[in-house]
Amino acid sequence: MTALAPTLQAFFTERLIRQRQASLHTLAAYRDTLRLLLIFASARKDVEPSKLDIHDLDAPLIGAFLDHLEKQRENSARTRNARLAAVRSLFRYAALRHPEHAAVIERVLAIPRKRFDRRLVTFLIEPELDALFRAPDRSTWTGRRDHTLLTLAAQTGLRASELIGLRISDVHLGTGAHISCMGKGRKLRITPITAGMVALLRVWLAERAGLPAEPLFVTRSGTSLSRDALEHRLAKYVQIATPACPSLGQKSISMHVLRHSAAMRLLRAGIETSVIALWLGHEQVETTHIYLHADMGIKERALAATAPAVATPGRFRPNDKLLAFLEALRLCRLQRSDRRRQSPFRGNGRHNPEVGIVQIMPTSA
């Protein structure tokens, strides 16, 4: 047996599951990445995946694999970097167990992340949100569920995975009403909700009639909603709402856009970015700065607050040529006098302004 197979198994069972207690999402992402890598390497080396060794996965092959992801599978640079992060994590673990492959591992770890263009975030303004909230048919059970879900997403800024993972027991409608969830990075987060949202959730919970440990939003069969189901329902309502609000058709809208919309609501209300970072569960406050760049209203208010420059419009007209010549002579004389005063030499000097040469004459004894 080669060194790669037991190392790969120990990487998942010991490092990710037992030591780091990685989430199911992390395990799934790493599993998919390494599965794609083994399939690609097996085809390149013409060797069964179980017989591949660490030296087979050298830097040129990893580089070719990353190019394959972008060109053949049409993955974005962000996805490429995420796949590379999974490969790096495996090789860092392998470096501790197999120092004999240190040279190969070091070259793989030296592969850089790919830079990409950072675009402005997409968000919905109030008229667009209102049109989207009116799209679900609230006379049906599915429409009432989707209306509550979309309103909750736009107000709290929860991620799609957090919305799916909500349980009935996570909803607290008493004094200090809020939603609690286990967010990204295993961080427990509580988010306050408005009185209108409390009324919507009361109606939905009464109709849902489930146990505290059951999902808050479910399908008609009682199972949890999937991310694809959320995106499908959202795309349907965007299409329904577009005739009433044509600007919706000009934006690429996903569940994460509702999260951005919640952040922009807070920012326009004058909430500090540090509070917004806590609200959204960002690991670093700097992550929230993307919303500062996206809001043109903030920039316009900053421009209006500055004093306007006093400038008289007009057209440039050059001076008379003769006067310009005389002015140049005067400036030349002043510059020559200044240079002589600043000269470190003591003595008589002659200056030729045409060629810029200074001749120093010795001082008489």
Short mmCIF file of C-alpha atoms in Angstrom, two decimals:
data_model
loop_
_atom_site.label_atom_id
_atom_site.label_comp_id
_atom_site.label_asym_id
_atom_site.label_seq_id
_atom_site.Cartn_x
_atom_site.Cartn_y
_atom_site.Cartn_z
CA MET A 1 0.00 0.00 0.00
CA THR A 2 1.25 3.48 -0.86
CA ALA A 3 1.66 6.27 1.68
CA LEU A 4 -1.13 8.38 0.19
CA ALA A 5 -4.12 6.14 0.96
CA PRO A 6 -3.62 5.77 4.76
CA THR A 7 -2.61 9.44 5.03
CA LEU A 8 -5.77 10.50 3.25
CA GLN A 9 -7.93 8.36 5.52
CA ALA A 10 -6.20 9.63 8.67
CA PHE A 11 -6.56 13.20 7.44
CA PHE A 12 -10.35 12.86 7.54
CA THR A 13 -10.76 10.63 10.59
CA GLU A 14 -8.05 12.09 12.86
CA ARG A 15 -7.39 15.66 11.74
CA LEU A 16 -10.76 16.90 10.50
CA ILE A 17 -13.26 14.86 12.53
CA ARG A 18 -11.51 14.10 15.83
CA GLN A 19 -9.02 16.96 16.28
CA ARG A 20 -10.66 19.89 14.52
CA GLN A 21 -14.30 18.72 14.74
CA ALA A 22 -14.93 20.11 11.28
CA SER A 23 -18.50 20.76 10.22
CA LEU A 24 -20.34 18.60 7.72
CA HIS A 25 -20.00 21.37 5.13
CA THR A 26 -16.20 21.39 5.51
CA LEU A 27 -16.01 17.61 5.30
CA ALA A 28 -18.15 17.59 2.16
CA ALA A 29 -16.06 20.34 0.50
CA TYR A 30 -12.75 18.58 1.26
CA ARG A 31 -14.14 15.23 0.19
CA ASP A 32 -15.32 16.58 -3.18
CA THR A 33 -12.01 18.34 -3.81
CA LEU A 34 -9.82 15.31 -3.09
CA ARG A 35 -12.13 13.04 -5.03
CA LEU A 36 -11.80 15.26 -8.10
CA LEU A 37 -8.04 15.39 -7.62
CA LEU A 38 -7.65 11.59 -7.40
CA ILE A 39 -9.78 11.07 -10.49
CA PHE A 40 -7.73 13.63 -12.42
CA ALA A 41 -4.39 12.20 -11.23
CA SER A 42 -5.50 8.65 -11.99
CA ALA A 43 -6.32 9.61 -15.57
CA ARG A 44 -3.04 11.51 -15.99
CA LYS A 45 -0.80 8.82 -14.48
CA ASP A 46 -2.86 5.86 -15.79
CA VAL A 47 -2.84 4.40 -12.28
CA GLU A 48 -5.70 3.30 -10.06
CA PRO A 49 -6.56 5.91 -7.40
CA SER A 50 -5.73 3.50 -4.56
CA LYS A 51 -2.21 3.02 -5.99
CA LEU A 52 -1.30 6.68 -6.28
CA ASP A 53 1.53 7.86 -4.05
CA ILE A 54 2.36 11.29 -2.64
CA HIS A 55 5.11 11.89 -5.19
CA ASP A 56 2.55 11.37 -7.95
CA LEU A 57 0.71 14.47 -6.75
CA ASP A 58 3.57 16.85 -7.41
CA ALA A 59 3.33 20.58 -8.08
CA PRO A 60 2.99 20.32 -11.90
CA LEU A 61 0.09 17.89 -11.54
CA ILE A 62 -1.64 20.06 -8.92
CA GLY A 63 -1.20 23.07 -11.21
CA ALA A 64 -2.69 21.13 -14.12
CA PHE A 65 -5.58 20.07 -11.89
CA LEU A 66 -6.33 23.69 -10.98
CA ASP A 67 -6.24 24.68 -14.66
CA HIS A 68 -8.59 21.78 -15.39
CA LEU A 69 -11.04 23.14 -12.84
CA GLU A 70 -11.10 26.56 -14.49
CA LYS A 71 -11.09 25.54 -18.15
CA GLN A 72 -12.88 22.20 -18.39
CA ARG A 73 -15.18 22.47 -15.37
CA GLU A 74 -15.55 26.28 -15.77
CA ASN A 75 -15.02 26.99 -12.07
CA SER A 76 -14.38 30.54 -10.91
CA ALA A 77 -11.15 31.75 -9.35
CA ARG A 78 -12.83 31.68 -5.93
CA THR A 79 -13.70 27.99 -6.36
CA ARG A 80 -10.18 27.29 -7.57
CA ASN A 81 -8.74 28.88 -4.45
CA ALA A 82 -11.12 26.92 -2.24
CA ARG A 83 -10.01 23.65 -3.87
CA LEU A 84 -6.37 24.65 -3.45
CA ALA A 85 -6.97 25.34 0.24
CA ALA A 86 -8.25 21.77 0.71
CA VAL A 87 -5.20 20.34 -1.10
CA ARG A 88 -2.86 22.46 1.03
CA SER A 89 -4.53 21.25 4.21
CA LEU A 90 -3.93 17.64 3.20
CA PHE A 91 -0.29 18.26 2.31
CA ARG A 92 0.40 20.12 5.54
CA TYR A 93 -0.87 17.08 7.41
CA ALA A 94 1.18 14.76 5.20
CA ALA A 95 4.35 16.78 5.90
CA LEU A 96 4.22 15.71 9.57
CA ARG A 97 3.77 12.03 8.76
CA HIS A 98 6.03 11.63 5.73
CA PRO A 99 9.11 13.88 5.90
CA GLU A 100 10.71 11.79 3.14
CA HIS A 101 8.35 13.58 0.71
CA ALA A 102 9.21 17.02 2.08
CA ALA A 103 10.53 18.34 -1.24
CA VAL A 104 7.34 17.45 -3.15
CA ILE A 105 5.11 18.75 -0.35
CA GLU A 106 7.01 22.04 -0.10
CA ARG A 107 6.58 22.75 -3.81
CA VAL A 108 2.85 22.03 -3.62
CA LEU A 109 2.43 24.31 -0.60
CA ALA A 110 4.22 27.07 -2.53
CA ILE A 111 1.50 27.19 -5.23
CA PRO A 112 -0.06 30.66 -4.86
CA ARG A 113 -3.72 31.55 -4.70
CA LYS A 114 -5.13 33.15 -7.81
CA ARG A 115 -6.12 36.80 -7.68
CA PHE A 116 -9.51 37.84 -8.96
CA ASP A 117 -11.58 40.97 -9.52
CA ARG A 118 -13.69 42.03 -6.56
CA ARG A 119 -17.02 43.35 -7.77
CA LEU A 120 -19.46 45.50 -5.89
CA VAL A 121 -22.06 43.55 -3.94
CA THR A 122 -25.60 43.31 -5.28
CA PHE A 123 -28.42 44.32 -2.95
CA LEU A 124 -32.11 45.19 -3.15
CA ILE A 125 -33.59 48.55 -2.25
CA GLU A 126 -36.90 48.95 -0.41
CA PRO A 127 -39.24 49.03 -3.47
CA GLU A 128 -37.57 45.88 -4.82
CA LEU A 129 -37.90 44.09 -1.48
CA ASP A 130 -41.56 45.07 -1.20
CA ALA A 131 -42.26 43.71 -4.68
CA LEU A 132 -40.45 40.47 -3.83
CA PHE A 133 -42.37 40.03 -0.56
CA ARG A 134 -45.68 40.46 -2.40
CA ALA A 135 -44.84 37.75 -4.95
CA PRO A 136 -45.71 34.63 -2.87
CA ASP A 137 -49.37 33.64 -2.94
CA ARG A 138 -50.29 33.95 0.74
CA SER A 139 -53.58 32.13 0.23
CA THR A 140 -51.61 28.86 0.02
CA TRP A 141 -49.51 27.05 2.66
CA THR A 142 -46.40 27.20 0.48
CA GLY A 143 -46.87 30.90 -0.18
CA ARG A 144 -47.19 31.72 3.52
CA ARG A 145 -44.08 29.70 4.28
CA ASP A 146 -42.06 31.40 1.54
CA HIS A 147 -43.29 34.87 2.50
CA THR A 148 -42.18 34.32 6.10
CA LEU A 149 -38.85 32.86 5.01
CA LEU A 150 -37.98 35.67 2.59
CA THR A 151 -38.98 38.37 5.07
CA LEU A 152 -36.89 36.73 7.81
CA ALA A 153 -33.89 36.42 5.48
CA ALA A 154 -34.02 40.09 4.42
CA GLN A 155 -34.41 41.33 7.99
CA THR A 156 -31.92 39.15 9.86
CA GLY A 157 -29.31 38.60 7.13
CA LEU A 158 -29.02 34.89 7.92
CA ARG A 159 -27.10 32.74 5.46
CA ALA A 160 -28.99 30.16 3.40
CA SER A 161 -27.43 27.33 5.43
CA GLU A 162 -28.47 29.08 8.67
CA LEU A 163 -32.05 29.48 7.46
CA ILE A 164 -32.20 25.80 6.54
CA GLY A 165 -30.75 24.79 9.90
CA LEU A 166 -33.21 26.80 12.02
CA ARG A 167 -35.27 24.79 14.48
CA ILE A 168 -38.58 25.78 16.03
CA SER A 169 -36.81 26.10 19.38
CA ASP A 170 -34.50 28.74 17.86
CA VAL A 171 -37.41 31.21 17.62
CA HIS A 172 -37.95 33.31 20.75
CA LEU A 173 -41.02 35.54 20.54
CA GLY A 174 -41.28 36.76 24.13
CA THR A 175 -39.61 39.83 25.61
CA GLY A 176 -36.53 40.67 23.55
CA ALA A 177 -37.70 38.60 20.58
CA HIS A 178 -34.83 37.13 18.59
CA ILE A 179 -33.61 34.27 16.42
CA SER A 180 -30.69 32.14 17.58
CA CYS A 181 -28.60 30.10 15.17
CA MET A 182 -25.32 28.25 14.94
CA GLY A 183 -23.48 30.20 12.29
CA LYS A 184 -20.33 29.80 10.26
CA GLY A 185 -17.30 28.76 12.30
CA ARG A 186 -19.49 27.18 15.01
CA LYS A 187 -20.41 30.58 16.40
CA LEU A 188 -23.74 30.85 18.21
CA ARG A 189 -25.41 34.09 17.16
CA ILE A 190 -28.64 35.79 18.23
CA THR A 191 -30.39 38.32 16.00
CA PRO A 192 -33.26 40.56 17.17
CA ILE A 193 -36.45 40.76 15.13
CA THR A 194 -39.09 43.45 14.75
CA ALA A 195 -42.68 43.37 15.96
CA GLY A 196 -43.91 42.77 12.42
CA MET A 197 -41.61 39.77 12.07
CA VAL A 198 -42.83 38.46 15.43
CA ALA A 199 -46.43 38.58 14.17
CA LEU A 200 -45.50 36.70 10.99
CA LEU A 201 -43.65 34.00 12.93
CA ARG A 202 -46.52 33.56 15.40
CA VAL A 203 -48.89 32.83 12.55
CA TRP A 204 -46.41 30.51 10.86
CA LEU A 205 -45.59 28.57 14.06
CA ALA A 206 -49.28 28.06 14.75
CA GLU A 207 -49.72 26.67 11.25
CA ARG A 208 -46.46 24.70 11.36
CA ALA A 209 -47.47 22.95 14.62
CA GLY A 210 -44.21 21.06 15.00
CA LEU A 211 -41.99 19.89 17.84
CA PRO A 212 -39.22 22.19 19.15
CA ALA A 213 -36.44 20.08 17.62
CA GLU A 214 -38.01 20.04 14.15
CA PRO A 215 -36.96 22.38 11.31
CA LEU A 216 -38.69 25.76 11.18
CA PHE A 217 -39.17 25.70 7.40
CA VAL A 218 -40.01 22.36 5.79
CA THR A 219 -41.37 20.92 2.58
CA ARG A 220 -44.89 19.57 2.31
CA SER A 221 -43.54 16.12 3.16
CA GLY A 222 -42.03 17.46 6.40
CA THR A 223 -38.35 17.29 5.38
CA SER A 224 -35.88 20.15 5.59
CA LEU A 225 -35.59 22.51 2.65
CA SER A 226 -32.41 22.29 0.59
CA ARG A 227 -30.31 25.16 -0.70
CA ASP A 228 -31.36 24.35 -4.27
CA ALA A 229 -35.01 24.49 -3.22
CA LEU A 230 -34.48 27.93 -1.68
CA GLU A 231 -32.77 29.28 -4.78
CA HIS A 232 -35.47 27.76 -7.01
CA ARG A 233 -38.27 29.36 -5.02
CA LEU A 234 -36.49 32.72 -4.96
CA ALA A 235 -35.93 32.68 -8.73
CA LYS A 236 -39.62 31.97 -9.23
CA TYR A 237 -40.69 34.92 -7.08
CA VAL A 238 -38.19 37.25 -8.74
CA GLN A 239 -39.76 36.37 -12.07
CA ILE A 240 -43.24 37.03 -10.70
CA ALA A 241 -42.23 40.35 -9.14
CA THR A 242 -40.26 41.71 -12.12
CA PRO A 243 -43.28 43.13 -14.04
CA ALA A 244 -44.23 45.20 -10.98
CA CYS A 245 -40.59 46.24 -10.34
CA PRO A 246 -38.56 46.05 -13.59
CA SER A 247 -35.24 46.77 -11.84
CA LEU A 248 -35.36 43.25 -10.34
CA GLY A 249 -34.84 41.81 -13.82
CA GLN A 250 -31.56 43.71 -14.15
CA LYS A 251 -29.95 42.07 -11.11
CA SER A 252 -28.62 38.59 -10.45
CA ILE A 253 -30.49 37.70 -7.26
CA SER A 254 -29.68 34.82 -4.92
CA MET A 255 -30.35 34.12 -1.26
CA HIS A 256 -27.04 35.79 -0.41
CA VAL A 257 -28.31 38.99 -2.03
CA LEU A 258 -30.99 39.13 0.69
CA ARG A 259 -28.17 38.94 3.25
CA HIS A 260 -26.45 41.86 1.53
CA SER A 261 -29.76 43.74 1.52
CA ALA A 262 -30.07 43.34 5.30
CA ALA A 263 -26.56 44.74 5.76
CA MET A 264 -27.27 47.71 3.48
CA ARG A 265 -30.47 48.45 5.40
CA LEU A 266 -28.47 48.69 8.62
CA LEU A 267 -25.72 50.75 7.01
CA ARG A 268 -28.16 53.30 5.59
CA ALA A 269 -29.80 53.56 9.01
CA GLY A 270 -26.48 54.82 10.36
CA ILE A 271 -25.40 51.65 12.17
CA GLU A 272 -21.63 51.32 12.64
CA THR A 273 -19.80 48.68 10.63
CA SER A 274 -18.57 46.94 13.79
CA VAL A 275 -22.19 46.35 14.87
CA ILE A 276 -23.11 45.13 11.38
CA ALA A 277 -20.20 42.68 11.51
CA LEU A 278 -21.54 41.27 14.78
CA TRP A 279 -25.05 41.16 13.33
CA LEU A 280 -23.95 39.16 10.27
CA GLY A 281 -21.45 36.99 12.12
CA HIS A 282 -18.37 38.19 10.24
CA GLU A 283 -15.05 36.96 11.59
CA GLN A 284 -13.37 40.30 10.83
CA VAL A 285 -14.80 43.80 10.78
CA GLU A 286 -12.92 44.53 7.53
CA THR A 287 -15.25 42.11 5.73
CA THR A 288 -18.12 44.54 6.30
CA HIS A 289 -16.30 47.31 4.42
CA ILE A 290 -17.58 45.90 1.11
CA TYR A 291 -20.92 47.51 1.90
CA LEU A 292 -19.30 50.93 2.26
CA HIS A 293 -18.03 50.64 -1.32
CA ALA A 294 -21.42 49.50 -2.62
CA ASP A 295 -23.53 52.35 -1.23
CA MET A 296 -23.41 55.33 -3.56
CA GLY A 297 -25.61 57.31 -1.17
CA ILE A 298 -22.87 57.38 1.48
CA LYS A 299 -20.38 58.68 -1.06
CA GLU A 300 -22.79 61.32 -2.31
CA ARG A 301 -23.44 62.55 1.25
CA ALA A 302 -19.69 62.70 1.85
CA LEU A 303 -19.27 64.75 -1.33
CA ALA A 304 -22.08 67.11 -0.34
CA ALA A 305 -20.51 67.63 3.09
CA THR A 306 -17.26 68.92 1.61
CA ALA A 307 -16.85 72.60 0.70
CA PRO A 308 -17.25 73.13 -3.05
CA ALA A 309 -14.14 74.32 -4.83
CA VAL A 310 -14.31 78.00 -5.82
CA ALA A 311 -13.45 78.13 -9.49
CA THR A 312 -14.51 80.58 -12.19
CA PRO A 313 -15.20 78.83 -15.47
CA GLY A 314 -13.38 80.25 -18.44
CA ARG A 315 -11.06 79.53 -21.31
CA PHE A 316 -7.28 79.71 -21.13
CA ARG A 317 -5.73 82.46 -23.22
CA PRO A 318 -1.94 82.63 -23.52
CA ASN A 319 -0.10 85.86 -22.74
CA ASP A 320 1.31 88.11 -25.44
CA LYS A 321 4.53 86.62 -26.83
CA LEU A 322 6.58 89.73 -26.16
CA LEU A 323 5.37 90.03 -22.58
CA ALA A 324 5.94 86.32 -22.05
CA PHE A 325 9.54 86.75 -23.26
CA LEU A 326 10.17 89.60 -20.85
CA GLU A 327 8.57 87.68 -17.97
CA ALA A 328 10.84 84.73 -18.69
CA LEU A 329 13.88 86.99 -18.58
CA ARG A 330 12.86 88.35 -15.18
CA LEU A 331 12.35 84.84 -13.75
CA CYS A 332 15.67 83.71 -15.17
CA ARG A 333 17.41 86.59 -13.43
CA LEU A 334 15.79 85.77 -10.11
CA GLN A 335 16.70 82.11 -10.38
CA ARG A 336 20.31 83.02 -11.15
CA SER A 337 20.51 85.29 -8.10
CA ASP A 338 19.05 82.59 -5.86
CA ARG A 339 21.55 80.03 -7.08
CA ARG A 340 24.48 82.34 -6.46
CA ARG A 341 23.31 83.01 -2.89
CA GLN A 342 22.96 79.27 -2.27
CA SER A 343 26.33 78.36 -3.82
CA PRO A 344 28.71 76.68 -1.33
CA PHE A 345 31.70 78.13 -3.15
CA ARG A 346 33.24 81.46 -2.29
CA GLY A 347 34.54 83.35 -5.24
CA ASN A 348 33.52 84.88 -8.51
CA GLY A 349 31.48 82.78 -10.86
CA ARG A 350 30.16 83.07 -14.33
CA HIS A 351 26.88 81.44 -15.31
CA ASN A 352 25.78 80.46 -18.77
CA PRO A 353 21.97 80.03 -18.69
CA GLU A 354 21.81 78.57 -22.17
CA VAL A 355 23.83 75.45 -21.42
CA GLY A 356 23.49 75.41 -17.63
CA ILE A 357 27.26 75.53 -16.88
CA VAL A 358 28.71 77.32 -13.89
CA GLN A 359 32.39 78.24 -14.08
CA ILE A 360 34.10 78.88 -10.78
CA MET A 361 36.92 81.42 -10.75
CA PRO A 362 39.46 81.22 -7.93
CA THR A 363 39.54 84.05 -5.42
CA SER A 364 42.52 86.33 -5.79
CA ALA A 365 45.09 86.08 -3.05
#
